[in-house]
Short mmCIF file of C-alpha atoms in Angstrom, two decimals:
data_model
loop_
_atom_site.label_atom_id
_atom_site.label_comp_id
_atom_site.label_asym_id
_atom_site.label_seq_id
_atom_site.Cartn_x
_atom_site.Cartn_y
_atom_site.Cartn_z
CA MET A 1 120.43 97.49 115.52
CA THR A 2 121.07 94.83 118.08
CA ALA A 3 118.39 92.35 117.12
CA THR A 4 119.45 88.81 116.38
CA THR A 5 120.54 88.06 112.85
CA ALA A 6 120.48 84.46 111.79
CA SER A 7 123.20 82.67 109.88
CA PRO A 8 122.31 81.33 106.40
CA GLU A 9 121.99 77.84 107.87
CA GLN A 10 119.58 79.11 110.48
CA GLN A 11 117.59 80.97 107.85
CA GLU A 12 117.23 77.76 105.90
CA GLN A 13 115.78 76.07 108.94
CA GLY A 14 113.23 78.75 109.72
CA TRP A 15 111.31 78.00 112.89
CA ARG A 16 113.80 75.33 113.97
CA SER A 17 116.66 77.75 113.83
CA GLY A 18 119.36 78.90 116.19
CA PRO A 19 119.13 78.86 119.95
CA ARG A 20 115.41 78.20 120.05
CA ALA A 21 114.00 75.17 121.84
CA ALA A 22 114.74 72.14 119.70
CA ILE A 23 111.23 71.17 118.64
CA GLN A 24 111.08 69.67 115.20
CA ALA A 25 107.31 69.42 114.75
CA ARG A 26 105.74 72.02 112.48
CA THR A 27 103.09 72.51 115.13
CA LEU A 28 102.04 70.85 118.36
CA ARG A 29 98.44 71.95 117.98
CA LYS A 30 95.99 69.10 118.41
CA ASP A 31 92.80 70.85 117.40
CA ARG A 32 91.40 70.94 113.86
CA TRP A 33 93.40 74.02 112.91
CA TRP A 34 93.28 72.97 109.26
CA ALA A 35 89.49 73.13 109.06
CA GLU A 36 89.14 76.91 108.80
CA PRO A 37 91.73 77.47 106.05
CA THR A 38 90.37 74.46 104.17
CA ILE A 39 86.78 75.70 104.22
CA THR A 40 87.91 79.24 103.39
CA GLY A 41 90.01 77.97 100.49
CA VAL A 42 87.21 75.82 99.08
CA VAL A 43 84.69 78.68 99.17
CA LEU A 44 87.15 81.19 97.70
CA VAL A 45 88.26 78.88 94.91
CA SER A 46 84.64 77.96 94.17
CA PHE A 47 83.71 81.61 93.88
CA ILE A 48 86.71 82.38 91.68
CA ALA A 49 85.87 79.43 89.42
CA TYR A 50 82.19 80.39 89.15
CA SER A 51 82.79 84.11 88.63
CA THR A 52 85.47 83.45 86.00
CA TRP A 53 83.14 81.14 84.12
CA ALA A 54 80.24 83.60 84.45
CA ALA A 55 82.39 86.57 83.39
CA PHE A 56 83.66 84.85 80.25
CA LYS A 57 80.29 83.32 79.33
CA ASN A 58 79.19 86.57 77.68
CA ALA A 59 75.58 85.42 77.65
CA ASP A 60 72.52 85.10 79.88
CA TYR A 61 73.33 88.18 81.93
CA TYR A 62 70.22 90.19 81.20
CA ALA A 63 66.60 89.24 81.67
CA HIS A 64 64.53 92.38 81.53
CA PRO A 65 64.58 94.19 83.93
CA TYR A 66 67.30 92.25 85.73
CA LEU A 67 70.98 92.85 84.95
CA SER A 68 73.59 90.57 86.49
CA PRO A 69 75.85 92.41 88.95
CA PHE A 70 78.87 90.84 87.22
CA TYR A 71 77.99 92.73 84.03
CA SER A 72 77.03 96.10 85.52
CA PRO A 73 77.70 98.72 84.36
CA CYS A 74 77.92 97.43 80.81
CA LEU A 75 80.41 99.70 79.07
CA ALA A 76 80.48 98.00 75.66
CA THR A 77 78.04 98.33 72.77
CA ILE A 78 78.07 94.56 72.50
CA CYS A 79 75.47 94.59 75.32
CA GLU A 80 72.91 95.98 72.86
CA SER A 81 72.68 92.51 71.39
CA ALA A 82 73.20 90.29 74.41
CA ARG A 83 72.49 86.59 74.18
CA ALA A 84 69.84 85.30 76.59
CA GLY A 85 69.04 81.64 76.00
CA SER A 86 68.05 81.34 72.34
CA GLN A 87 67.15 85.03 72.10
CA VAL A 88 69.06 88.25 71.60
CA VAL A 89 68.08 91.03 74.03
CA HIS A 90 68.95 94.69 74.40
CA ALA A 91 70.75 95.14 77.72
CA PRO A 92 71.33 98.64 79.12
CA THR A 93 74.72 99.96 78.06
CA VAL A 94 76.84 103.08 78.33
CA GLY A 95 78.71 102.19 75.15
CA LEU A 96 82.17 103.54 75.94
CA PHE A 97 83.69 100.53 74.24
CA GLY A 98 82.62 100.20 70.59
CA PRO A 99 82.04 97.15 68.41
CA TRP A 100 85.77 96.42 68.49
CA TRP A 101 85.28 95.05 72.01
CA VAL A 102 84.14 91.53 71.19
CA ILE A 103 84.84 89.57 74.35
CA SER A 104 82.69 89.63 77.46
CA PRO A 105 81.91 93.16 78.74
CA ALA A 106 82.17 91.82 82.31
CA ILE A 107 85.96 91.77 81.91
CA ILE A 108 86.02 95.59 81.72
CA VAL A 109 84.29 96.21 85.02
CA LEU A 110 85.18 93.22 87.17
CA ILE A 111 88.59 94.71 87.91
CA VAL A 112 86.92 97.04 90.43
CA PRO A 113 85.18 94.48 92.68
CA LEU A 114 88.11 92.12 92.15
CA GLY A 115 90.63 94.77 93.21
CA PHE A 116 88.46 95.88 96.12
CA ARG A 117 88.15 92.38 97.50
CA MET A 118 91.71 91.32 96.72
CA SER A 119 93.10 94.30 98.64
CA CYS A 120 90.49 94.07 101.43
CA TYR A 121 92.03 93.74 104.88
CA TYR A 122 89.77 90.80 105.67
CA TYR A 123 90.24 88.87 102.43
CA ARG A 124 93.98 89.33 102.70
CA LYS A 125 93.87 87.37 105.94
CA ALA A 126 91.59 84.78 104.34
CA TYR A 127 93.69 84.06 101.28
CA TYR A 128 97.08 84.49 102.91
CA ARG A 129 96.03 81.79 105.32
CA ALA A 130 93.98 79.52 103.10
CA LEU A 131 95.73 79.76 99.74
CA TRP A 132 99.24 81.01 100.43
CA GLN A 133 99.60 79.32 103.84
CA SER A 134 101.39 82.31 105.25
CA PRO A 135 100.63 81.10 107.89
CA PRO A 136 97.93 78.42 107.47
CA ALA A 137 96.89 78.93 111.11
CA CYS A 138 98.29 80.49 114.26
CA ALA A 139 101.39 78.73 115.57
CA VAL A 140 101.52 76.48 112.52
CA ALA A 141 104.71 77.00 110.55
CA GLU A 142 104.40 78.23 107.00
CA PRO A 143 106.17 76.36 104.20
CA HIS A 144 107.99 79.38 102.71
CA LYS A 145 111.70 79.89 103.22
CA ARG A 146 111.58 83.67 102.77
CA TYR A 147 108.98 86.20 103.78
CA ARG A 148 108.82 89.93 103.16
CA GLY A 149 105.09 90.42 103.56
CA GLU A 150 103.63 93.57 102.14
CA SER A 151 106.82 95.57 102.37
CA ARG A 152 107.62 95.53 98.66
CA PHE A 153 106.19 95.00 95.18
CA PRO A 154 103.74 93.52 94.34
CA LEU A 155 101.99 93.22 97.70
CA ILE A 156 102.78 96.81 98.62
CA LEU A 157 100.08 97.68 96.07
CA HIS A 158 97.55 96.72 98.75
CA ASN A 159 98.04 100.28 99.97
CA ALA A 160 95.79 101.30 97.08
CA HIS A 161 92.81 99.68 98.83
CA ARG A 162 91.18 103.05 99.52
CA TYR A 163 91.04 103.82 95.80
CA PHE A 164 89.22 100.57 95.15
CA PHE A 165 86.93 101.57 98.01
CA TYR A 166 86.12 104.84 96.26
CA LEU A 167 85.44 103.03 92.99
CA GLY A 168 83.45 100.42 94.88
CA LEU A 169 81.14 103.12 96.20
CA LEU A 170 80.54 104.24 92.62
CA PHE A 171 79.70 100.69 91.66
CA ASN A 172 77.40 100.32 94.66
CA GLY A 173 75.53 103.38 93.40
CA ILE A 174 75.20 101.79 89.97
CA LEU A 175 74.06 98.47 91.40
CA THR A 176 71.53 100.32 93.57
CA TRP A 177 70.21 101.92 90.39
CA ASP A 178 70.05 98.45 88.84
CA ALA A 179 68.06 97.27 91.85
CA ILE A 180 65.57 100.11 91.42
CA GLU A 181 65.35 99.32 87.71
CA GLY A 182 64.66 95.73 88.76
CA PHE A 183 61.20 96.91 89.80
CA HIS A 184 60.61 98.62 86.46
CA PHE A 185 58.98 96.10 84.13
CA SER A 186 57.87 96.74 80.57
CA ASN A 187 54.24 97.04 81.76
CA GLY A 188 55.09 99.37 84.64
CA TRP A 189 56.36 99.14 88.20
CA GLY A 190 56.13 95.77 89.89
CA MET A 191 58.05 93.27 91.92
CA GLY A 192 59.44 89.90 91.02
CA PHE A 193 61.73 87.56 92.90
CA GLY A 194 64.63 88.99 90.91
CA SER A 195 63.77 92.51 92.15
CA LEU A 196 64.29 91.27 95.70
CA MET A 197 67.52 89.49 94.78
CA LEU A 198 68.99 92.65 93.23
CA THR A 199 67.84 94.76 96.19
CA VAL A 200 69.30 92.47 98.84
CA ASN A 201 72.49 92.22 96.79
CA ALA A 202 72.84 96.02 96.70
CA ILE A 203 72.20 96.32 100.44
CA LEU A 204 74.79 93.65 101.22
CA LEU A 205 77.37 95.34 98.99
CA TRP A 206 76.76 98.62 100.82
CA THR A 207 77.25 96.95 104.20
CA TYR A 208 80.47 95.37 102.96
CA SER A 209 81.79 98.69 101.63
CA LEU A 210 80.77 100.81 104.60
CA SER A 211 82.31 98.36 107.07
CA CYS A 212 85.65 98.54 105.23
CA HIS A 213 88.76 99.40 107.24
CA SER A 214 89.72 102.13 104.76
CA CYS A 215 86.25 103.64 105.12
CA ARG A 216 86.73 103.64 108.89
CA HIS A 217 90.00 105.48 108.45
CA ILE A 218 88.66 107.99 105.96
CA VAL A 219 85.52 108.97 107.88
CA GLY A 220 87.42 109.68 111.08
CA GLY A 221 90.14 107.19 111.93
CA ARG A 222 92.91 109.43 110.64
CA LEU A 223 92.00 112.19 113.12
CA LYS A 224 94.02 112.84 116.25
CA HIS A 225 91.37 115.00 117.88
CA PHE A 226 87.97 113.34 117.88
CA SER A 227 86.69 115.99 120.29
CA ARG A 228 87.23 118.71 117.68
CA HIS A 229 85.26 116.83 115.02
CA PRO A 230 82.08 115.55 116.71
CA LEU A 231 80.29 114.62 113.46
CA ARG A 232 83.23 112.67 112.10
CA PHE A 233 83.65 111.04 115.51
CA LYS A 234 80.05 109.86 115.34
CA ALA A 235 80.54 108.63 111.78
CA TRP A 236 83.70 106.81 112.87
CA GLY A 237 81.79 105.20 115.74
CA PHE A 238 79.07 104.02 113.34
CA VAL A 239 81.56 102.61 110.84
CA SER A 240 83.51 101.00 113.70
CA LYS A 241 80.39 99.11 114.73
CA LEU A 242 79.93 97.89 111.16
CA ASN A 243 83.64 97.18 110.88
CA ALA A 244 83.44 94.63 113.70
CA HIS A 245 81.28 92.54 111.33
CA HIS A 246 83.35 93.14 108.22
CA MET A 247 84.24 89.47 107.82
CA ARG A 248 80.59 88.45 107.96
CA PHE A 249 79.58 91.11 105.44
CA ALA A 250 82.47 90.05 103.21
CA TRP A 251 81.32 86.44 103.03
CA VAL A 252 77.59 87.08 102.83
CA SER A 253 77.95 89.70 100.10
CA LEU A 254 80.38 87.51 98.16
CA ILE A 255 78.09 84.52 98.15
CA PHE A 256 75.00 86.59 97.48
CA VAL A 257 76.47 88.40 94.49
CA ALA A 258 77.20 85.00 92.94
CA LEU A 259 73.67 83.82 93.75
CA THR A 260 72.23 86.99 92.19
CA ASP A 261 74.21 86.40 89.02
CA LEU A 262 73.09 82.78 89.01
CA TYR A 263 69.45 83.75 89.40
CA VAL A 264 69.58 86.29 86.55
CA ARG A 265 71.42 83.68 84.47
CA LEU A 266 68.75 81.04 85.11
CA VAL A 267 65.95 83.45 84.27
CA ALA A 268 67.72 84.77 81.14
CA SER A 269 68.43 81.30 79.84
CA GLY A 270 64.84 80.21 80.41
CA TRP A 271 65.59 77.60 83.07
CA VAL A 272 63.62 79.44 85.72
CA HIS A 273 60.45 81.50 85.39
CA ASP A 274 60.72 84.62 87.53
CA PRO A 275 57.73 84.76 89.91
CA ARG A 276 55.99 88.17 89.85
CA PHE A 277 54.41 89.29 93.11
CA PHE A 278 52.58 92.22 91.55
CA MET B 1 88.18 66.14 143.56
CA SER B 2 91.73 65.22 142.58
CA TYR B 3 92.74 63.18 139.57
CA ASP B 4 95.86 62.08 137.71
CA LEU B 5 96.88 64.50 134.99
CA LYS B 6 99.23 63.56 132.15
CA LEU B 7 101.70 66.27 131.20
CA ARG B 8 104.39 66.38 128.54
CA ILE B 9 106.85 69.17 129.26
CA TRP B 10 109.80 70.29 127.13
CA ARG B 11 113.01 69.98 129.13
CA GLY B 12 116.32 71.23 127.89
CA ASP B 13 118.36 74.28 126.97
CA ALA B 14 120.02 75.86 123.94
CA ASN B 15 122.10 72.73 123.41
CA GLY B 16 119.06 70.50 122.98
CA GLY B 17 116.13 69.03 124.79
CA GLN B 18 113.13 66.78 124.61
CA LEU B 19 109.54 66.35 125.73
CA ARG B 20 109.29 64.43 128.98
CA ASP B 21 106.19 62.75 130.37
CA TYR B 22 104.89 63.33 133.87
CA VAL B 23 101.78 62.23 135.73
CA VAL B 24 100.81 64.61 138.51
CA GLN B 25 97.88 65.00 140.84
CA ALA B 26 95.58 67.82 139.85
CA GLU B 27 92.59 69.34 141.57
CA GLU B 28 89.34 70.56 140.16
CA GLY B 29 89.50 74.26 139.28
CA GLN B 30 93.25 74.35 138.71
CA VAL B 31 95.12 75.91 135.83
CA VAL B 32 98.07 74.66 133.80
CA LEU B 33 100.53 76.65 135.90
CA ASP B 34 99.29 74.82 139.03
CA ALA B 35 100.06 71.51 137.36
CA VAL B 36 103.51 72.73 136.34
CA HIS B 37 104.18 73.82 139.92
CA ARG B 38 103.00 70.44 141.21
CA THR B 39 105.39 68.77 138.80
CA GLN B 40 108.20 71.01 139.98
CA ALA B 41 107.42 70.34 143.64
CA THR B 42 107.05 66.59 143.41
CA GLN B 43 109.00 65.25 140.45
CA ALA B 44 111.23 67.80 138.77
CA ASN B 45 112.71 70.19 141.29
CA ASP B 46 114.99 71.67 138.65
CA LEU B 47 112.19 72.50 136.20
CA ALA B 48 112.64 76.14 135.15
CA VAL B 49 109.44 78.15 134.76
CA ARG B 50 108.93 81.92 134.84
CA TRP B 51 105.85 83.11 136.68
CA ASN B 52 104.75 85.83 139.02
CA CYS B 53 101.19 87.01 139.62
CA LYS B 54 99.09 83.94 138.71
CA ALA B 55 96.33 86.37 137.78
CA GLY B 56 96.94 87.05 134.10
CA LYS B 57 98.34 90.50 134.72
CA CYS B 58 102.12 90.20 134.86
CA GLY B 59 102.66 88.42 131.55
CA SER B 60 105.39 86.15 132.89
CA CYS B 61 104.08 82.61 132.43
CA SER B 62 103.72 82.70 128.65
CA ALA B 63 104.24 79.29 127.08
CA GLU B 64 102.71 77.07 124.44
CA VAL B 65 100.03 74.69 125.64
CA ASN B 66 99.17 71.99 123.13
CA GLY B 67 100.92 74.14 120.57
CA MET B 68 98.95 77.34 121.22
CA PRO B 69 100.62 80.34 122.83
CA ARG B 70 98.90 81.00 126.17
CA LEU B 71 99.36 82.28 129.67
CA MET B 72 99.65 79.12 131.76
CA CYS B 73 97.94 80.81 134.68
CA MET B 74 94.88 81.62 132.57
CA THR B 75 94.50 78.20 130.97
CA ARG B 76 92.11 76.07 132.96
CA LEU B 77 92.69 72.33 133.10
CA SER B 78 88.95 71.85 132.66
CA THR B 79 89.24 73.06 129.06
CA PHE B 80 91.00 69.81 128.12
CA GLU B 81 89.45 66.41 127.58
CA PRO B 82 89.62 64.10 130.62
CA GLY B 83 92.63 61.83 130.20
CA GLU B 84 94.19 64.08 127.55
CA THR B 85 97.94 64.58 127.68
CA ILE B 86 98.74 68.29 127.86
CA THR B 87 101.93 69.30 126.08
CA ILE B 88 103.73 72.38 127.40
CA THR B 89 106.62 73.93 125.51
CA PRO B 90 108.51 77.22 125.75
CA LEU B 91 107.82 80.13 123.38
CA ARG B 92 109.24 79.01 120.05
CA THR B 93 110.20 82.38 118.65
CA PHE B 94 112.77 83.30 121.28
CA PRO B 95 116.04 81.68 122.36
CA VAL B 96 115.50 79.12 125.08
CA ILE B 97 117.38 79.56 128.35
CA ARG B 98 116.15 76.47 130.10
CA ASP B 99 112.97 74.37 130.05
CA LEU B 100 110.02 76.76 129.82
CA VAL B 101 112.06 79.95 130.18
CA THR B 102 113.07 81.90 127.10
CA ASP B 103 115.18 84.98 126.50
CA VAL B 104 112.71 87.64 125.41
CA SER B 105 115.23 90.48 125.21
CA PHE B 106 114.43 90.98 121.51
CA ASN B 107 111.29 92.72 122.71
CA TYR B 108 113.10 95.04 125.09
CA GLU B 109 115.52 96.00 122.34
CA ARG B 110 112.56 96.91 120.17
CA ALA B 111 110.97 98.82 123.06
CA ARG B 112 114.06 101.02 123.29
CA GLN B 113 113.69 101.86 119.61
CA VAL B 114 110.26 103.48 120.07
CA PRO B 115 110.68 107.27 119.89
CA PRO B 116 108.92 108.37 123.08
CA PHE B 117 105.95 110.64 123.57
CA THR B 118 106.95 114.13 122.45
CA PRO B 119 104.70 117.13 123.11
CA THR B 120 105.39 120.30 121.16
CA ALA B 121 106.52 123.46 122.85
CA LYS B 122 103.05 124.90 122.28
CA GLN B 123 101.41 122.19 124.34
CA PRO B 124 100.62 122.80 127.99
CA LYS B 125 102.68 120.76 130.38
CA ALA B 126 101.34 117.44 131.55
CA PRO B 127 98.95 116.47 133.02
CA PHE B 128 96.90 117.41 129.96
CA THR B 129 93.21 118.03 130.06
CA MET B 130 91.85 115.63 127.49
CA PHE B 131 88.44 114.51 126.36
CA GLN B 132 87.51 110.89 126.81
CA ALA B 133 86.79 110.66 123.07
CA ASP B 134 90.42 111.50 122.36
CA VAL B 135 91.98 108.95 124.66
CA GLU B 136 89.76 105.92 124.57
CA ARG B 137 91.38 104.47 121.46
CA SER B 138 94.74 104.53 123.23
CA GLN B 139 93.32 103.20 126.47
CA GLU B 140 92.65 99.86 124.82
CA PHE B 141 96.32 99.59 123.93
CA ARG B 142 97.38 100.46 127.47
CA LYS B 143 95.86 97.16 128.61
CA CYS B 144 98.90 95.39 127.15
CA ILE B 145 100.71 93.34 129.82
CA GLU B 146 103.74 92.61 127.62
CA CYS B 147 103.41 88.85 127.81
CA TRP B 148 104.93 88.66 124.29
CA LEU B 149 102.39 86.09 123.13
CA CYS B 150 101.64 88.23 120.08
CA GLN B 151 105.33 88.64 119.34
CA ASN B 152 105.82 84.91 119.70
CA THR B 153 102.88 83.94 117.51
CA CYS B 154 103.55 86.34 114.66
CA HIS B 155 104.76 84.21 111.78
CA VAL B 156 106.91 87.06 110.45
CA VAL B 157 109.52 86.28 113.10
CA ARG B 158 108.30 82.92 114.37
CA ASP B 159 108.91 81.28 111.00
CA HIS B 160 111.72 83.58 109.83
CA GLU B 161 114.48 84.28 112.31
CA GLU B 162 116.14 86.60 109.80
CA ASN B 163 113.17 88.99 109.95
CA LYS B 164 113.91 89.91 113.57
CA ALA B 165 116.39 92.43 112.22
CA ALA B 166 113.63 94.26 110.34
CA PHE B 167 110.39 93.74 112.27
CA ALA B 168 109.26 95.24 115.58
CA GLY B 169 106.17 93.06 115.99
CA PRO B 170 102.53 93.61 116.96
CA ARG B 171 103.12 94.70 120.55
CA PHE B 172 105.12 97.67 119.29
CA PHE B 173 102.77 98.48 116.47
CA ILE B 174 100.08 99.11 119.08
CA ARG B 175 102.57 101.38 120.85
CA TYR B 176 103.22 103.30 117.62
CA ALA B 177 99.48 103.51 117.02
CA GLU B 178 98.88 104.74 120.55
CA LEU B 179 101.41 107.54 120.10
CA ASP B 180 100.20 108.45 116.62
CA MET B 181 96.61 108.72 117.93
CA HIS B 182 97.64 110.78 120.94
CA PRO B 183 96.21 114.31 120.57
CA ASN B 184 99.17 115.95 122.28
CA ASP B 185 101.98 114.04 120.61
CA ALA B 186 103.80 115.93 117.87
CA LEU B 187 106.29 113.41 116.59
CA ASP B 188 105.53 111.79 113.25
CA ARG B 189 106.70 108.17 113.37
CA LYS B 190 104.88 106.95 110.26
CA ASP B 191 107.84 106.78 107.91
CA TYR B 192 109.90 105.30 110.72
CA VAL B 193 107.43 102.57 111.60
CA GLN B 194 107.16 101.57 107.96
CA ASP B 195 110.79 101.86 106.91
CA GLU B 196 112.67 101.00 110.09
CA GLN B 197 110.25 98.94 112.15
CA GLY B 198 108.79 96.72 109.43
CA LEU B 199 105.08 97.52 109.56
CA GLY B 200 104.88 96.45 105.92
CA TYR B 201 105.94 92.92 106.85
CA CYS B 202 102.62 92.39 108.61
CA ASN B 203 100.13 90.61 106.36
CA ILE B 204 97.29 91.07 108.86
CA THR B 205 96.59 87.39 109.41
CA LYS B 206 95.46 88.32 112.93
CA CYS B 207 97.19 85.67 115.03
CA CYS B 208 98.36 88.42 117.39
CA THR B 209 94.74 89.30 118.05
CA GLU B 210 93.78 85.64 118.50
CA VAL B 211 96.31 85.02 121.26
CA CYS B 212 96.11 88.34 123.14
CA PRO B 213 95.07 87.53 126.74
CA GLU B 214 93.86 91.11 127.17
CA HIS B 215 91.65 90.78 124.08
CA ILE B 216 93.15 93.87 122.49
CA LYS B 217 91.99 94.13 118.88
CA ILE B 218 95.59 94.51 117.79
CA THR B 219 95.00 94.10 114.07
CA ASP B 220 91.74 95.97 113.61
CA ASN B 221 92.35 98.81 116.02
CA ALA B 222 96.10 99.35 115.83
CA ILE B 223 97.90 97.71 112.92
CA ILE B 224 95.36 98.41 110.18
CA PRO B 225 94.81 102.03 111.31
CA MET B 226 98.61 102.44 111.30
CA LYS B 227 98.83 100.94 107.81
CA GLU B 228 96.17 103.42 106.69
CA ARG B 229 98.03 106.32 108.33
CA VAL B 230 101.23 105.21 106.61
CA ALA B 231 99.34 105.00 103.31
CA ASP B 232 98.23 108.61 103.88
CA VAL B 233 101.77 109.90 103.97
CA LYS B 234 103.63 107.46 101.74
CA TYR B 235 101.34 105.93 99.16
CA ASP B 236 98.27 108.09 98.65
CA PRO B 237 99.00 110.86 96.13
CA LEU B 238 95.58 112.44 96.68
CA VAL B 239 96.08 112.85 100.43
CA ARG B 240 99.59 114.15 99.87
CA PHE B 241 98.36 116.56 97.23
CA LEU B 242 95.68 117.89 99.52
CA GLY B 243 98.22 118.28 102.31
CA ARG B 244 96.21 116.24 104.72
CA ARG B 245 99.25 114.83 106.39
CA SER B 246 98.45 114.90 110.09
CA ARG B 247 101.45 116.99 111.06
CA ARG B 248 99.65 120.12 112.06
CA ASN B 249 101.63 120.36 115.26
CA GLY B 250 104.90 119.14 113.85
CA PRO B 251 106.68 117.28 112.77
CA GLU B 252 109.42 117.09 115.26
CA SER B 253 112.40 115.66 113.50
CA LEU B 254 113.31 112.01 113.99
CA LYS B 255 116.64 112.34 112.29
CA ASP B 256 118.62 113.12 115.43
CA TRP B 257 116.88 110.47 117.46
CA ALA B 258 118.73 107.29 118.33
CA PRO B 259 117.36 104.16 120.01
CA GLY B 260 117.90 104.27 123.75
CA ALA B 261 118.76 107.98 123.77
CA HIS B 262 115.47 108.81 125.52
CA HIS B 263 113.66 107.26 128.40
CA HIS B 264 110.86 105.00 127.26
CA ALA B 265 107.62 106.96 127.79
#
């Protein structure tokens, strides 16, 4: 190895180190480079705050036939007597977790969407820049003295992203079922505003999942010979087109899943009357 | 129409330096490199600047313009506000030689460490007959002009000099991706690129892609696919269990290979 190795003093100084041009400013950029990480950080923190509050609320997550995406699938029997405003309702449940599970059932399942988004190649960029400032923007020095990136624990765990993708597909299937059930009222099939919310939410989650970089790799990216696998090549081409919009799908689906939860919450608590179209 | 342009250019060498102000005449339609040349011709004959083609294809005139890594020959003066002072500094990641010229030999050392294209004995001799579908991924990477803007911008080495010993940088990750995606290449470099060339240091914050003058989607099309390929062979027990490691034609062994022992492909 012949690459330059810095002395400890140089390492302390980071970007000002060694035989580089002596420029002391952290950056010479004059544009509003701070705007993007600031906006990203505000939206991310707002979502984290809202979803944490909603997940721990353990109430107002079911208004027949609408189930909040934060609480689906409900794996605890506690959902059989879910609080909705001043009432107690029977939310659909699989009941893997018995009466001993007394805290919010959302905690059981949120690990999947949380892990999927935390290890997502787009969100990694977003929060590394906005929250960890590593770097805050291009050609703007980061504040950290040491950096090892994703080469060791814990960030090396991001390599498990594909497993969260697989689980995410399962959840998308469940949320699609929830969306279909959202048209199934006690007096028969119909459509309310909540039915549309759940449907759009499921579609957006599918677009986010199918545009994922791991999905792109799995459907065909790992191949060396596209010409020998024409179907997978076509699938790869389709996912590649979606993948170009992954950031957009990531934001839209993130915001919409929170809005869907909020809508179900408002209907369940009695603050909003769900308009029925038929 | 000519006008007075305010420039602030870093002057100095490894022993120190400073930003110096110049006012030069500029013409409509000119680029930053024109203004630097005018400064050199009229006010600072000893100003060191590396340039060659003035067409965005040789990758020589890389510098930082108002703090952003750019090719000076591809940065139009009309993109700045009238009356704005334009600050031009050398690449900050590499040792400065003088003024706007830096020593970019780190990159050539890393280039020598890339195990070259290696067809198996079973493969027909080049030129290979290949389908367009098989080569078009790699063709994007062949657009690279080696201007080193991505290497310079990457915070892994820009902000941490000590990481140069462990990190090859985005330009070489697209080279590793190109070889790994090549249908007739038999050498498996995935462990090597992760363990010896520091692929894991990349946290995919995409600055390499943002500054690439050839608009190569470095992160989405090279680095992330390489990370996924590395995950296949190093971190995914399911893929390993199913034996899906893409070594059907190999692997040729890397253990006897030493940097510089082969000609760069």
